[in-house]
Amino acid sequence: VQLVESGGGLVQPGGSLKLSCAASGFAFSSYAMSWYRQAPGKERQLVAVISSAAGSTNYADSVKGRFTISRDNAKNTVALQMNSLTAEDTAVYYCNGHRSFSMAVAGRTGIASWGQGTQVTVSS
């Protein structure tokens, strides 16, 4: 199982970024996918979840209405569109796979070890 996150960077408050996660080594279209983030000195936080067929999504309250998770099962990728970014969104962002949507929403351990993630820094 391999998950490679990309798309992070430095953005001003109010700006947007789109993260991408490329997956390989497992039956991507059969797994729910999630995005997590970890800010310095804080625990890793579940940000968004999407079901295997993209019929269901779930978001942390802190990002609802600003972030959108999507997936392309033909390309084995999952994306996170982030709008109206604030300094509180600064973190390393990670993706992971889960055997079911409910397990993902519950924050159960994903199928992959955490990778390097992609750094998002929101600052003026």
PDB file of C-alpha atoms in Angstrom:
ATOM      1  CA  VAL A   1       0.000   0.000   0.000  1.00  0.00           C
ATOM      2  CA  GLN A   2       1.378   3.374  -0.964  1.00  0.00           C
ATOM      3  CA  LEU A   3      -0.168   6.807  -0.530  1.00  0.00           C
ATOM      4  CA  VAL A   4       1.615   9.907  -1.776  1.00  0.00           C
ATOM      5  CA  GLU A   5       0.275  13.325  -0.850  1.00  0.00           C
ATOM      6  CA  SER A   6       1.033  16.467  -2.831  1.00  0.00           C
ATOM      7  CA  GLY A   7      -0.192  19.972  -3.504  1.00  0.00           C
ATOM      8  CA  GLY A   8       0.666  21.710  -0.263  1.00  0.00           C
ATOM      9  CA  GLY A   9       2.385  25.052   0.003  1.00  0.00           C
ATOM     10  CA  LEU A  10       2.288  28.545   1.393  1.00  0.00           C
ATOM     11  CA  VAL A  11      -0.942  30.453   0.910  1.00  0.00           C
ATOM     12  CA  GLN A  12      -2.306  33.704   2.269  1.00  0.00           C
ATOM     13  CA  PRO A  13      -5.321  33.757   4.567  1.00  0.00           C
ATOM     14  CA  GLY A  14      -8.482  33.519   2.520  1.00  0.00           C
ATOM     15  CA  GLY A  15      -6.716  31.656  -0.238  1.00  0.00           C
ATOM     16  CA  SER A  16      -7.233  28.193  -1.679  1.00  0.00           C
ATOM     17  CA  LEU A  17      -5.235  25.045  -2.238  1.00  0.00           C
ATOM     18  CA  LYS A  18      -6.039  21.670  -3.725  1.00  0.00           C
ATOM     19  CA  LEU A  19      -4.308  18.644  -2.290  1.00  0.00           C
ATOM     20  CA  SER A  20      -3.993  15.334  -4.061  1.00  0.00           C
ATOM     21  CA  CYS A  21      -3.255  11.822  -2.887  1.00  0.00           C
ATOM     22  CA  ALA A  22      -2.110   9.120  -5.282  1.00  0.00           C
ATOM     23  CA  ALA A  23      -2.839   5.588  -4.134  1.00  0.00           C
ATOM     24  CA  SER A  24      -1.421   2.260  -5.219  1.00  0.00           C
ATOM     25  CA  GLY A  25      -1.077  -1.289  -3.991  1.00  0.00           C
ATOM     26  CA  PHE A  26      -4.692  -1.910  -3.026  1.00  0.00           C
ATOM     27  CA  ALA A  27      -8.163  -1.979  -4.569  1.00  0.00           C
ATOM     28  CA  PHE A  28      -8.653   1.758  -4.319  1.00  0.00           C
ATOM     29  CA  SER A  29     -12.242   1.833  -5.548  1.00  0.00           C
ATOM     30  CA  SER A  30     -13.302  -0.524  -2.751  1.00  0.00           C
ATOM     31  CA  TYR A  31     -12.022   1.631   0.079  1.00  0.00           C
ATOM     32  CA  ALA A  32     -13.230   4.765   1.758  1.00  0.00           C
ATOM     33  CA  MET A  33     -10.596   7.467   1.824  1.00  0.00           C
ATOM     34  CA  SER A  34      -9.820  10.127   4.359  1.00  0.00           C
ATOM     35  CA  TRP A  35      -7.768  13.241   4.852  1.00  0.00           C
ATOM     36  CA  TYR A  36      -6.164  13.971   8.205  1.00  0.00           C
ATOM     37  CA  ARG A  37      -4.030  16.841   9.384  1.00  0.00           C
ATOM     38  CA  GLN A  38      -1.576  17.403  12.183  1.00  0.00           C
ATOM     39  CA  ALA A  39      -0.548  20.808  13.392  1.00  0.00           C
ATOM     40  CA  PRO A  40       2.626  21.312  15.439  1.00  0.00           C
ATOM     41  CA  GLY A  41       2.133  20.155  19.004  1.00  0.00           C
ATOM     42  CA  LYS A  42      -1.328  18.781  18.303  1.00  0.00           C
ATOM     43  CA  GLU A  43      -2.797  15.352  17.683  1.00  0.00           C
ATOM     44  CA  ARG A  44      -3.627  14.184  14.207  1.00  0.00           C
ATOM     45  CA  GLN A  45      -7.174  15.274  13.318  1.00  0.00           C
ATOM     46  CA  LEU A  46      -9.655  13.714  10.917  1.00  0.00           C
ATOM     47  CA  VAL A  47     -10.621  16.333   8.343  1.00  0.00           C
ATOM     48  CA  ALA A  48     -12.745  14.654   5.681  1.00  0.00           C
ATOM     49  CA  VAL A  49     -13.933  11.248   4.529  1.00  0.00           C
ATOM     50  CA  ILE A  50     -15.369  10.008   1.255  1.00  0.00           C
ATOM     51  CA  SER A  51     -16.994   6.653   0.625  1.00  0.00           C
ATOM     52  CA  SER A  52     -15.673   4.191  -1.922  1.00  0.00           C
ATOM     53  CA  ALA A  53     -18.127   5.218  -4.629  1.00  0.00           C
ATOM     54  CA  ALA A  54     -18.096   8.873  -3.585  1.00  0.00           C
ATOM     55  CA  GLY A  55     -21.735   8.733  -2.582  1.00  0.00           C
ATOM     56  CA  SER A  56     -21.114   9.907   0.961  1.00  0.00           C
ATOM     57  CA  THR A  57     -18.812  12.450   2.558  1.00  0.00           C
ATOM     58  CA  ASN A  58     -18.154  13.610   6.088  1.00  0.00           C
ATOM     59  CA  TYR A  59     -16.281  16.645   7.362  1.00  0.00           C
ATOM     60  CA  ALA A  60     -14.900  17.949  10.608  1.00  0.00           C
ATOM     61  CA  ASP A  61     -16.961  20.858  11.872  1.00  0.00           C
ATOM     62  CA  SER A  62     -13.966  23.158  11.540  1.00  0.00           C
ATOM     63  CA  VAL A  63     -13.799  22.700   7.760  1.00  0.00           C
ATOM     64  CA  LYS A  64     -17.450  22.268   6.780  1.00  0.00           C
ATOM     65  CA  GLY A  65     -18.426  24.590   3.983  1.00  0.00           C
ATOM     66  CA  ARG A  66     -14.794  25.377   3.158  1.00  0.00           C
ATOM     67  CA  PHE A  67     -13.239  22.018   2.221  1.00  0.00           C
ATOM     68  CA  THR A  68     -14.442  19.506  -0.362  1.00  0.00           C
ATOM     69  CA  ILE A  69     -13.191  15.945  -0.659  1.00  0.00           C
ATOM     70  CA  SER A  70     -13.459  14.146  -3.987  1.00  0.00           C
ATOM     71  CA  ARG A  71     -12.032  11.075  -5.664  1.00  0.00           C
ATOM     72  CA  ASP A  72     -11.320   9.675  -9.093  1.00  0.00           C
ATOM     73  CA  ASN A  73     -11.484   5.902  -8.978  1.00  0.00           C
ATOM     74  CA  ALA A  74     -10.211   5.645 -12.542  1.00  0.00           C
ATOM     75  CA  LYS A  75      -7.005   7.432 -11.550  1.00  0.00           C
ATOM     76  CA  ASN A  76      -6.736   6.111  -7.977  1.00  0.00           C
ATOM     77  CA  THR A  77      -6.603   9.586  -6.555  1.00  0.00           C
ATOM     78  CA  VAL A  78      -8.370  11.492  -3.819  1.00  0.00           C
ATOM     79  CA  ALA A  79      -8.351  15.256  -3.579  1.00  0.00           C
ATOM     80  CA  LEU A  80      -9.060  17.887  -0.971  1.00  0.00           C
ATOM     81  CA  GLN A  81     -10.116  21.312  -2.211  1.00  0.00           C
ATOM     82  CA  MET A  82      -9.508  23.853   0.532  1.00  0.00           C
ATOM     83  CA  ASN A  83     -11.015  27.325   0.341  1.00  0.00           C
ATOM     84  CA  SER A  84     -11.130  30.304   2.699  1.00  0.00           C
ATOM     85  CA  LEU A  85      -8.020  29.089   4.442  1.00  0.00           C
ATOM     86  CA  THR A  86      -7.043  30.456   7.838  1.00  0.00           C
ATOM     87  CA  ALA A  87      -3.952  30.161   9.972  1.00  0.00           C
ATOM     88  CA  GLU A  88      -5.713  27.416  11.928  1.00  0.00           C
ATOM     89  CA  ASP A  89      -5.568  25.234   8.815  1.00  0.00           C
ATOM     90  CA  THR A  90      -1.776  25.216   8.916  1.00  0.00           C
ATOM     91  CA  ALA A  91      -0.708  21.593   9.299  1.00  0.00           C
ATOM     92  CA  VAL A  92       0.742  18.594   7.558  1.00  0.00           C
ATOM     93  CA  TYR A  93      -2.031  16.864   5.638  1.00  0.00           C
ATOM     94  CA  TYR A  94      -2.199  13.096   5.162  1.00  0.00           C
ATOM     95  CA  CYS A  95      -4.495  10.697   3.374  1.00  0.00           C
ATOM     96  CA  ASN A  96      -5.393   7.132   4.250  1.00  0.00           C
ATOM     97  CA  GLY A  97      -7.704   4.332   3.217  1.00  0.00           C
ATOM     98  CA  HIS A  98     -10.308   2.521   5.266  1.00  0.00           C
ATOM     99  CA  ARG A  99     -12.275  -0.675   4.785  1.00  0.00           C
ATOM    100  CA  SER A 100     -15.567   1.128   5.217  1.00  0.00           C
ATOM    101  CA  PHE A 101     -17.013   4.626   5.377  1.00  0.00           C
ATOM    102  CA  SER A 102     -18.202   4.084   8.942  1.00  0.00           C
ATOM    103  CA  MET A 103     -14.762   2.970  10.049  1.00  0.00           C
ATOM    104  CA  ALA A 104     -13.241   6.025   8.446  1.00  0.00           C
ATOM    105  CA  VAL A 105     -15.721   8.398  10.097  1.00  0.00           C
ATOM    106  CA  ALA A 106     -15.065   6.698  13.429  1.00  0.00           C
ATOM    107  CA  GLY A 107     -11.387   7.440  13.041  1.00  0.00           C
ATOM    108  CA  ARG A 108     -10.377   3.818  12.994  1.00  0.00           C
ATOM    109  CA  THR A 109      -6.850   2.981  11.951  1.00  0.00           C
ATOM    110  CA  GLY A 110      -6.301   3.194   8.221  1.00  0.00           C
ATOM    111  CA  ILE A 111      -4.815   0.564   5.995  1.00  0.00           C
ATOM    112  CA  ALA A 112      -1.537   2.381   5.423  1.00  0.00           C
ATOM    113  CA  SER A 113       1.237   3.690   7.579  1.00  0.00           C
ATOM    114  CA  TRP A 114       1.360   7.452   7.660  1.00  0.00           C
ATOM    115  CA  GLY A 115       3.481   8.872   4.899  1.00  0.00           C
ATOM    116  CA  GLN A 116       5.324  12.161   4.742  1.00  0.00           C
ATOM    117  CA  GLY A 117       2.175  14.141   4.080  1.00  0.00           C
ATOM    118  CA  THR A 118       2.095  17.547   2.463  1.00  0.00           C
ATOM    119  CA  GLN A 119       2.675  20.775   4.373  1.00  0.00           C
ATOM    120  CA  VAL A 120       0.063  23.508   4.210  1.00  0.00           C
ATOM    121  CA  THR A 121       1.046  26.849   5.649  1.00  0.00           C
ATOM    122  CA  VAL A 122      -1.436  29.694   5.791  1.00  0.00           C
ATOM    123  CA  SER A 123       0.300  32.963   6.509  1.00  0.00           C
ATOM    124  CA  SER A 124       0.483  36.510   5.278  1.00  0.00           C
TER     125      SER A 124
END
